[in-house]
XYZ file of C-alpha atoms in Angstrom:
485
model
C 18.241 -53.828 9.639
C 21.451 -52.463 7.937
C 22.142 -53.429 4.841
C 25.519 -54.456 5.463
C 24.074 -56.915 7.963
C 21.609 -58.204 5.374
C 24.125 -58.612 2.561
C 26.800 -60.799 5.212
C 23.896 -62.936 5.709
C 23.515 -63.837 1.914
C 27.114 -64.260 1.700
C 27.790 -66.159 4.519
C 24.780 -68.803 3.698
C 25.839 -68.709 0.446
C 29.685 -69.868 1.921
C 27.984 -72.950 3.164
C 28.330 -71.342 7.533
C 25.478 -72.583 9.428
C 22.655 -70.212 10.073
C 22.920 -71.188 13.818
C 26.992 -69.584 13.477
C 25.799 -66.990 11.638
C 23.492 -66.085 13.945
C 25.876 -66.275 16.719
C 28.535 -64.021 14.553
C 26.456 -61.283 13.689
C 24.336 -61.009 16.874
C 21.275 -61.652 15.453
C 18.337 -64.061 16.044
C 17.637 -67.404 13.709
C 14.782 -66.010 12.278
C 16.239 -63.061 10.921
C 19.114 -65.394 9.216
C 16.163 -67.360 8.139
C 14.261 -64.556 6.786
C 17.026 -62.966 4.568
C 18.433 -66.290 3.396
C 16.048 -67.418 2.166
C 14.649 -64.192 0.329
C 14.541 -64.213 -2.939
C 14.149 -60.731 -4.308
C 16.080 -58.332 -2.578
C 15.058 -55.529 -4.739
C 14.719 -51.617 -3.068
C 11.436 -51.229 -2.443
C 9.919 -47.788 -2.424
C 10.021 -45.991 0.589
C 6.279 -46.258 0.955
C 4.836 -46.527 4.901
C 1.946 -48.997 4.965
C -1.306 -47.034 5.749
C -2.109 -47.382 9.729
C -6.071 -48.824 10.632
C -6.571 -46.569 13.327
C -10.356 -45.964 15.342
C -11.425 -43.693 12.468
C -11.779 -46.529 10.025
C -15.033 -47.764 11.111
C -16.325 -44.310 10.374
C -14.742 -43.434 7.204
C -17.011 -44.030 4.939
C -19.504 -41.443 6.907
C -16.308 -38.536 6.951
C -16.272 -39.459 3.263
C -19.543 -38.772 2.161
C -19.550 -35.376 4.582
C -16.758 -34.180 3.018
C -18.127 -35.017 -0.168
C -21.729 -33.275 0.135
C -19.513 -30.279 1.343
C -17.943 -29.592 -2.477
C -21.327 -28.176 -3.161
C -21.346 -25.959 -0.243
C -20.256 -22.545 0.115
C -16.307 -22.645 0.828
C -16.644 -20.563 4.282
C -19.611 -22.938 5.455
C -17.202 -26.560 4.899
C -16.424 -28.903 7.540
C -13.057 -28.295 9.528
C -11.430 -31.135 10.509
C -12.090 -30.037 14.350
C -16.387 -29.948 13.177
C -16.204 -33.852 11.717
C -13.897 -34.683 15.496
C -17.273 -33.100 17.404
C -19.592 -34.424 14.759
C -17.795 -37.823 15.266
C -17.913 -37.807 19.220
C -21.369 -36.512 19.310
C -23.222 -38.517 16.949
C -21.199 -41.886 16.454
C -19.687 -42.400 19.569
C -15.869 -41.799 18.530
C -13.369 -42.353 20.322
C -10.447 -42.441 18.586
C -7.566 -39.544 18.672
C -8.347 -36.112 17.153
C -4.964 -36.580 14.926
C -6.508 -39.605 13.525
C -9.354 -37.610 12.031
C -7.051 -34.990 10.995
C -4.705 -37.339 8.574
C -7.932 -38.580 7.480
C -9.628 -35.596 6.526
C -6.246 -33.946 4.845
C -5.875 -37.312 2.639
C -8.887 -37.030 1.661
C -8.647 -33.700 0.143
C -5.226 -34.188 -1.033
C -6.678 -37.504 -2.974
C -9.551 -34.664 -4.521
C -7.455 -31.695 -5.410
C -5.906 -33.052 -8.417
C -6.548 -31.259 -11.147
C -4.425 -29.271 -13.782
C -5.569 -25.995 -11.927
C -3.969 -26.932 -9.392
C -0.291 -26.579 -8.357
C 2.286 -23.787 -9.929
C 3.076 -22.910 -13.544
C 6.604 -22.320 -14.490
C 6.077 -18.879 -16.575
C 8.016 -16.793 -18.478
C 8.080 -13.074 -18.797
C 8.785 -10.748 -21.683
C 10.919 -7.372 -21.091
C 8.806 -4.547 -20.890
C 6.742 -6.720 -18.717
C 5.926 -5.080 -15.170
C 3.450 -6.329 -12.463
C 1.850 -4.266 -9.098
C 1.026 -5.234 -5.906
C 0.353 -3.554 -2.283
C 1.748 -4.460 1.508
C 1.045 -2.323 4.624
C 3.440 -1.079 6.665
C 4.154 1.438 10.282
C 6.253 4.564 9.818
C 6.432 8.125 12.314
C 5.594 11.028 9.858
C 5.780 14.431 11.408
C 6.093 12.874 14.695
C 2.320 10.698 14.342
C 2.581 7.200 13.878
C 0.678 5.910 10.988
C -0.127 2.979 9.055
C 0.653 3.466 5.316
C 0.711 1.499 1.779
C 3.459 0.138 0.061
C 3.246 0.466 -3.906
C 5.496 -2.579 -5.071
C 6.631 -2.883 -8.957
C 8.225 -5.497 -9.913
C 10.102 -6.251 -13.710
C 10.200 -10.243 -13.946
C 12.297 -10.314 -16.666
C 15.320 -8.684 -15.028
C 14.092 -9.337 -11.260
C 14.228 -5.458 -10.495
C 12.347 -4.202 -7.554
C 11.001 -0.872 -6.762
C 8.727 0.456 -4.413
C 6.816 3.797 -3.538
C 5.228 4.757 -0.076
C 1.673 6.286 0.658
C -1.427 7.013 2.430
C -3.774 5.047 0.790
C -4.963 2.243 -2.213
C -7.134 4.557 -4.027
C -6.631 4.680 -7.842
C -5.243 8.703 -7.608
C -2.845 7.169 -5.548
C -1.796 4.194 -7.787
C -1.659 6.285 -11.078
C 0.531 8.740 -8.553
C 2.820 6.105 -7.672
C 3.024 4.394 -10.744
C 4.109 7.745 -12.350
C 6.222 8.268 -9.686
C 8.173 4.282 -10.688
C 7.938 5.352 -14.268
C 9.714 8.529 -13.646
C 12.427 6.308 -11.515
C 12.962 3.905 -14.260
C 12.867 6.405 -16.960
C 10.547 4.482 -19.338
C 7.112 2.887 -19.106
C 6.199 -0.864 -19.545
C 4.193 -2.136 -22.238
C 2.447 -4.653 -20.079
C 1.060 -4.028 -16.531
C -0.448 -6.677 -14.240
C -1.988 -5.203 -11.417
C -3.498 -7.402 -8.850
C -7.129 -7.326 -8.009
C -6.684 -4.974 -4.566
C -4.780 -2.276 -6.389
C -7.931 0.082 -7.442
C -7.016 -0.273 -11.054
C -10.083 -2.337 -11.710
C -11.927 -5.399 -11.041
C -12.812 -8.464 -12.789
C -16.500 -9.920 -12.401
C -17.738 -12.931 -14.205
C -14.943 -12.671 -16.259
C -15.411 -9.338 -17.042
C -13.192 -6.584 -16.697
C -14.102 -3.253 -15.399
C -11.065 -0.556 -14.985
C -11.637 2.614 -12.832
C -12.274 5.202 -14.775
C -8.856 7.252 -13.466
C -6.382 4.273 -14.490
C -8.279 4.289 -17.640
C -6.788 7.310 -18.147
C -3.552 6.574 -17.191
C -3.584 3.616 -19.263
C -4.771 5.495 -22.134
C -1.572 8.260 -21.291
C 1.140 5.836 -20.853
C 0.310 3.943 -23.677
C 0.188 0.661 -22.129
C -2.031 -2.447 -21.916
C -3.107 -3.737 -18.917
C -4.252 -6.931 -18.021
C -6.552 -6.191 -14.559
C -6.248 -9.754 -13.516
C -3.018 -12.480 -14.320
C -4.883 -15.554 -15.468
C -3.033 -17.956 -13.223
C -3.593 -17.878 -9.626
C -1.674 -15.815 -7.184
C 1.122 -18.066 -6.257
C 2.476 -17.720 -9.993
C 2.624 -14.078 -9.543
C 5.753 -14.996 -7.807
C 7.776 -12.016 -8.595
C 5.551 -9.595 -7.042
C 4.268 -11.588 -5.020
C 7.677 -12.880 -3.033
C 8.478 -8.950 -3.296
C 6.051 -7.460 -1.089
C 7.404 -9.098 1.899
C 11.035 -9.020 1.464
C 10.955 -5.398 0.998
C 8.844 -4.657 3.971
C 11.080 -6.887 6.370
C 13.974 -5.146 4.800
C 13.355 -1.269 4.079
C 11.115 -0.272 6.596
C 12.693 -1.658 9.521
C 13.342 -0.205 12.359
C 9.761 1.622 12.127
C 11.218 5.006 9.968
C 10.633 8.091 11.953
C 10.687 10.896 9.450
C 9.541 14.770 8.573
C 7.148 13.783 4.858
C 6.237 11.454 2.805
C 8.685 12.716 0.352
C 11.760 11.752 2.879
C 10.366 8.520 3.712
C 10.126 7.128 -0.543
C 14.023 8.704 -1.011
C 14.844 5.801 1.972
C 12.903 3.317 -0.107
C 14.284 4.492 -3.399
C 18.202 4.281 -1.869
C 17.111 0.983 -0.807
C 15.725 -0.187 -3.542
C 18.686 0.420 -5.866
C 21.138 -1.476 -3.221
C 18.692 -4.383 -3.487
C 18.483 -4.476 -7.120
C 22.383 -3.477 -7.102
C 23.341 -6.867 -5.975
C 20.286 -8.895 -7.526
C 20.384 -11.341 -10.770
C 18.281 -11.875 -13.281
C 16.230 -16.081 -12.964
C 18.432 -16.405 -16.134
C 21.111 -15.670 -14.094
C 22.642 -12.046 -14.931
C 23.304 -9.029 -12.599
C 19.992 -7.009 -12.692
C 21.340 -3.716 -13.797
C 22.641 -5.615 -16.797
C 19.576 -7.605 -17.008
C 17.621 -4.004 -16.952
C 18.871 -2.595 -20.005
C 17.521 -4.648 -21.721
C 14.375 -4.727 -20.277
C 14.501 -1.025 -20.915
C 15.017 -1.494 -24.151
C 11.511 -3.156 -24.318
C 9.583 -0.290 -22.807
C 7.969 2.541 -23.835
C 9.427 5.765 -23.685
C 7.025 8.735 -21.480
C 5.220 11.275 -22.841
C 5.970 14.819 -22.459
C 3.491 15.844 -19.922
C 3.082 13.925 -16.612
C -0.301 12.065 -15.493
C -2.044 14.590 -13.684
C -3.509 11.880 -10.982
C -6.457 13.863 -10.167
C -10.330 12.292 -9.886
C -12.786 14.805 -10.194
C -16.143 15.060 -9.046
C -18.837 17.462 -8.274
C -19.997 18.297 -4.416
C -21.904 20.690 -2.776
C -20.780 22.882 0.366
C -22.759 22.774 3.561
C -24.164 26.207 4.792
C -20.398 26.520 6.499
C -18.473 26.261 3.943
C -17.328 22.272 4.604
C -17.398 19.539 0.816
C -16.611 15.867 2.247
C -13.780 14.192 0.701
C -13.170 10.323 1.560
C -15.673 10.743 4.148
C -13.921 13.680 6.417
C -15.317 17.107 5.984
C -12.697 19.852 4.231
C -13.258 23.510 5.249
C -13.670 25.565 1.707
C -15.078 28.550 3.314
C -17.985 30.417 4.195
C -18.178 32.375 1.301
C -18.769 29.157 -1.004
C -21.385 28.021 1.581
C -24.392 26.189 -0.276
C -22.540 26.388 -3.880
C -21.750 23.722 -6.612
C -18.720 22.874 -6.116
C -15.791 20.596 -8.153
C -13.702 18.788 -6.465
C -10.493 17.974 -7.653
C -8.634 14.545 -5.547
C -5.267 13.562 -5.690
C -3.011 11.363 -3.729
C -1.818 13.565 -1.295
C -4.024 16.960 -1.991
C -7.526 18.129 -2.619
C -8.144 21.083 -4.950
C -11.422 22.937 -5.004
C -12.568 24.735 -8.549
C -16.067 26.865 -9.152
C -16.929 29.370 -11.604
C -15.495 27.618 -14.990
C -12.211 26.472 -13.227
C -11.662 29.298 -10.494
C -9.326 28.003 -7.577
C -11.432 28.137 -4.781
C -8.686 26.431 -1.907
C -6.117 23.972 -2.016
C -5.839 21.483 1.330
C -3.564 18.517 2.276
C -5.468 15.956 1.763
C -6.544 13.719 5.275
C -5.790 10.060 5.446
C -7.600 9.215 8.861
C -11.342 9.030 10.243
C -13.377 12.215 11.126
C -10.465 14.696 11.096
C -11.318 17.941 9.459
C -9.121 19.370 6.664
C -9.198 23.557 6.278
C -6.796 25.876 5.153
C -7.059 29.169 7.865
C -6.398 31.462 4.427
C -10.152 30.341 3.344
C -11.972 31.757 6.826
C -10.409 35.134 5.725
C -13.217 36.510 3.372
C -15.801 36.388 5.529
C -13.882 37.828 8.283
C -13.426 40.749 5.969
C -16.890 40.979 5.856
C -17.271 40.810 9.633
C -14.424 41.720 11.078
C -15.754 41.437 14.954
C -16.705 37.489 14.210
C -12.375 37.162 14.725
C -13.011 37.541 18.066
C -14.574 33.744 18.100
C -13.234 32.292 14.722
C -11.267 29.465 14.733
C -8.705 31.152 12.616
C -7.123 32.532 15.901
C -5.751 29.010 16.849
C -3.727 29.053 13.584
C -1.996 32.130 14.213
C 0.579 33.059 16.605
C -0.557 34.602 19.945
C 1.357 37.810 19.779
C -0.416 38.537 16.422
C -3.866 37.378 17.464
C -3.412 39.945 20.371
C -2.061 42.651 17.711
C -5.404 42.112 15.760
C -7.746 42.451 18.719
C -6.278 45.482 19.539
C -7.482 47.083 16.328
C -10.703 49.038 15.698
C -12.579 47.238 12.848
C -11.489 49.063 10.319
C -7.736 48.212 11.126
C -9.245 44.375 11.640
C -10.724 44.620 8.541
C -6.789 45.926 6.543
C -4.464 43.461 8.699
C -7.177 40.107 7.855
C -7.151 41.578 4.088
C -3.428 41.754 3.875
C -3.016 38.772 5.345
C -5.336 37.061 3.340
C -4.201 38.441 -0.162
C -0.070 37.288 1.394
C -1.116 34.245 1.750
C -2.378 33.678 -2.219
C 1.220 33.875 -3.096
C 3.195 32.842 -0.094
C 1.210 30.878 2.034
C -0.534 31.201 5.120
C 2.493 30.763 7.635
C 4.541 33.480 5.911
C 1.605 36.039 5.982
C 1.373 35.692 9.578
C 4.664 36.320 10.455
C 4.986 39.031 7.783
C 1.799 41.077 9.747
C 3.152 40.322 12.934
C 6.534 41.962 12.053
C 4.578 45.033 10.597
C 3.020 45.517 13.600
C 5.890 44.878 15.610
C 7.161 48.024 13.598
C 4.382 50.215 15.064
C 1.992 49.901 11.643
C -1.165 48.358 10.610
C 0.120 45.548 8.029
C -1.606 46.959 4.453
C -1.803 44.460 0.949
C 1.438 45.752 -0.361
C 4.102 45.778 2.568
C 2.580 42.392 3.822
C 2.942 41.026 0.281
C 6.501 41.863 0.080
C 7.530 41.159 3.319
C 6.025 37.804 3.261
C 7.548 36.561 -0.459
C 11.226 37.600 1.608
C 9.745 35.216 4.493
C 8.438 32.498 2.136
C 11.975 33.225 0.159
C 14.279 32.923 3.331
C 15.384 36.041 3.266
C 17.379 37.722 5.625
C 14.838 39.006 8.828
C 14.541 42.672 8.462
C 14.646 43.493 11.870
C 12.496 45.210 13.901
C 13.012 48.679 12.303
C 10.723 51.207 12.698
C 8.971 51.588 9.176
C 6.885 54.937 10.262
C 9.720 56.702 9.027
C 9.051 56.077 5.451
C 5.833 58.163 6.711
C 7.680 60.738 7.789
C 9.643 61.079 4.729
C 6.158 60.853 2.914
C 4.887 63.599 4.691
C 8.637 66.226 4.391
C 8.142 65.868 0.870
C 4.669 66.763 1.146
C 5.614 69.676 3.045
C 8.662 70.739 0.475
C 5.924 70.526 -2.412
C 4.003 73.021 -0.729
C-alpha cells in the first residue's frame, strides 16, 4: 500500500473519523484501517523478501551435504546445479521446479564464498609501472586471412594504452613487441607484470621460473618483473578491461592489409587517438598524466634487444632443420650438418662454421607449411646443373627465364644459376631473376658481375635499362683487340 494511504489512515483515526468512514473515503477494506491504526511502529523496514519454502526444502539438507563433500573434490569434477536436479529426480523422487534447485544451490555457495580472497582490491599503481596481456584477433595479410595476437601494454598510473600485432605468443615474440612499445614510448618501465599466458615465465608452487629469452630482456632493459600479480585477475583491471576494448575498437572491420608492419602503424594511429582523449583514474588527460609517468621510467640502452632464441638442430639428408614444428629448407649442401638456429618473431636465421650465415627465411606461423628460400637450392644446382630440369627452384622463377635456362648447355646452366645465386647474396632472390632474365633478353649468358650490377639497379629501383643489346660491349672488346695487334 502507498504510503500516502497509510499515513491518511493514522491521521484520520487519530482526528477521531470512524474507521468504517475511513474506509469508505479511501477505498479501502476495514481490515486494512484496522491494521495500520492500530500499528504501533511504523518504522522502514529493510527491503528484505522473506525466503520462499518451495519442494526443495525437504531435500536440502541432502543438496547441502553434496555440495559440501564436493569442496574436497577436484573443481572440474563438482556438482552443477543441472547434476543435483537429475540426482534429485532420480534418487529422491523430486519433483519440484528445476529453478528451485538452482536458487538453492547458488545460495548456498554465495553463503560459502566469503572470505577475504574473495571479491576486488582497490589498488594503486606507481608511475613507471606497466602490465602485459594478450587477445586474439582476424586480419587479411597479403591477401590470406589469418588469426593473429594482440600484444596489449597498459601504464595504470596514467591509463595509457598501447598495443602491437603478431603471429604468435612465443617469448621472441613478446621481447619483440615489448621492444617494439618501449621504442613507442621512448623509455622503459621499471616494473612489468606480465600475465601467466604471455611466455615470459610461469609460476609453480609459488615458484617462479622466467624463460630463459625474457631473462635476457629483463636483464637488458633493466627492469624487474613480477611473472605473476599477486591478486587475482579481476584486479588486473587495467590490462585486463584493455584487451577487449581495443580489439572491438581497432581491428574492426577485419583489416585487410599488405604486412605486418602496415597493420601495427593502424594500431599505433589508433592507439594514440584513444589515449588522446583518455584521463588518468585521478582524473587528468593521459598525455599529461604520461609525463609523468615517463618521468618514472627508465631510459633504453643504446643497443636494441636482439629477440633471437637460439638453439642447435641438425639438417635432414635434404637440407630441411624444423622450426616450430614446420620443416625450413637450408639446402642441400648443409644436408646432415650441425646446425644453429637462430628464431625470432618474424624470421629464422641459420649459422654454421663459428657464426657463418648459412640462409635467412620468413619465418612460418601455420601447420605443416614448408619455409625455403629458392637462393639456398642454388649450390647444389651448380654442382649438377641438369638436376634444374626437376628442381623445385623452377616454380620460383619466372617462366620466360626458366625457359632461357633450359635452353643452355650445362656449362651456360652452370654461369646463369651461379650469377644468379651470388645476385641474390646482396639483392635478393627476386631481383636476381629479373636481372638474368634481362641479360638474356639482351642475347648473353647472365655472368657474376653484370647480374650483380644489374640486379643492385633492380633491388635499387632504378630506371629499366631497356632491352639493349649488350653484345656490343663485345664487339668493342674485340676492335680494341684487333687495334692492339
Amino acid at each position: 500500500m502507498p504510503l500516502s494511504t497509510r499515513q491518511a489512515i493514522r491521521e484520520l483515526d487519530a482526528g477521531g473519523t470512524s474507521r468504517a468512514q475511513i474506509a469508505r473515503d479511501l477505498h479501502v477494506s476495514r481490515n486494512t484501517v484496522r491494521k495500520y491504526a492500530d500499528m504501533e511502529d511504523m518504522s522502514p523496514a529493510a527491503p528484505v523478501s522473506a525466503r520462499p519454502h518451495p519442494a526443495i526444502d525437504a531435500d536440502a539438507a541432502w543438496v547441502d551435504s553434496v555440495l559440501e563433500a564436493d569442496l574436497g573434490a577436484p573443481r572440474k569434477q563438482r556438482h552443477t546445479a543441472r547434476r543435483i536436479y537429475d540426482r534429485l529426480v532420480e534418487e529422491r523422487g523430486y519433483r519440484g521446479s528445476y529453478s528451485a534447485v538452482c536458487r538453492h544451490v547458488g545460495e548456498w555457495r554465495r553463503a560459502h564464498a566469503r572470505s577475504p580472497r574473495e571479491g576486488c582490491l582497490e589498488l594503486a599503481w606507481e608511475p613507471g609501472t606497466a602490465q602485459v596481456d594478450y587477445g586474439a584477433f582476424r586480419a587479411v595479410v597479403a591477401g590470406a586471412p589469418r588469426t593473429l595476437r594482440l600484444l596489449v601494454v597498459t601504464l595504470p598510473h596514467p591509463s595509457a594504452r598501447f598495443c602491437v600485432a603478431m603471429g604468435l605468443e612465443g617469448s621472441e615474440c613478446l621481447c619483440w613487441g615489448l621492444r617494439l612499445v618501449f621504442e613507442w614510448v621512448g623509455r622503459a618501465p621499471r616494473v612489468l607484470v606480465p600475465d601467466d599466458a604471455t611466455e615470459a615465465g610461469r609460476m609453480l608452487r609459488g615458484v617462479v621460473t622466467e624463460s630463459e629469452l625474457f631473462s635476457h630482456f629483463r636483464a637488458h632493459y633493466r627492469l624487474e618483473s613480477r611473472c605473476r600479480d599477486p591478486c587475482p585477475g579481476n584486479e588486473r583491471g587495467p590490462v585486463e578491461n584493455a584487451v577487449g576494448p581495443l580489439r572491438r575498437n581497432l581491428p574492426v572491420p577485419v583489416p585487410e592489409v599488405a604486412s605486418i608492419d602496415e597493420l601495427n602503424e593502424r594500431l599505433r594511429a589508433g592507439c594514440e587517438r584513444i589515449n588522446a582523449g583518455a584521463r588518468s583514474r585521478a582524473g587528468a588527460p593521459t598525455p599529461e598524466a604520461l609525463r609523468e609517468d615517463l618521468a618514472g621510467m627508465l631510459a633504453l640502452p643504446g643497443t636494441p634487444f636482439d629477440a633471437a632464441g637460439w638453439a642447435h638442430a641438425r639438417a635432414d639428408k635434404r637440407g630441411y632443420v624444423r622450426v616450430d614444428g614446420n620443416p625450413c629448407c637450408v639446402g642441400p649442401a648443409w644436408h646432415d650438418r650441425e646446425l644453429v638456429v637462430g628464431v625470432r618473431a618474424r624470421s629464422v636465421e641459420v649459422l654454421a662454421d663459428r657464426g657463418r650465415r648459412v640462409a635467412t627465411l620468413a619465418r612460418s606461423f601455420g601447420e605443416g607449411e614448408t619455409v625455403r628460400n629458392p637462393a639456398s637450392l642454388i649450390p647444389a644446382l651448380v654442382a649438377r646443373p641438369r638436376a634444374f630440369g626437376e628442381s623445385t627452384i623452377r616454380l620460383d622463377m619466372p617462366a620466360a627465364l626458366v625457359g632461357d635456362i633450359d635452353r643452355c648447355d650445362k656449362a651456360g646452366r652452370r654461369r646463369a644459376l651461379r650469377a644468379i645465386g651470388r645476385a641474390s647474396e646482396h639483392s635478393g632472390f627476386g631481383a636476381a631473376c629479373e636481372a638474368a632474365a634481362r641479360i638474356f633478353g639482351g642475347g648473353r649468358v647472365p655472368d657474376d658481375a653484370s647480374c650483380d650490377a644489374l640486379a643492385r639497379r633492380v633491388a635499387a629501383g632504378g630506371p629499366e635499362p631497356g632491352r639493349a643489346d649488350l653484345a656490343v660491349y663485345d664487339g668493342f672488346l674485340g676492335e680494341a683487340a684487333r687495334d692492339a695487334e
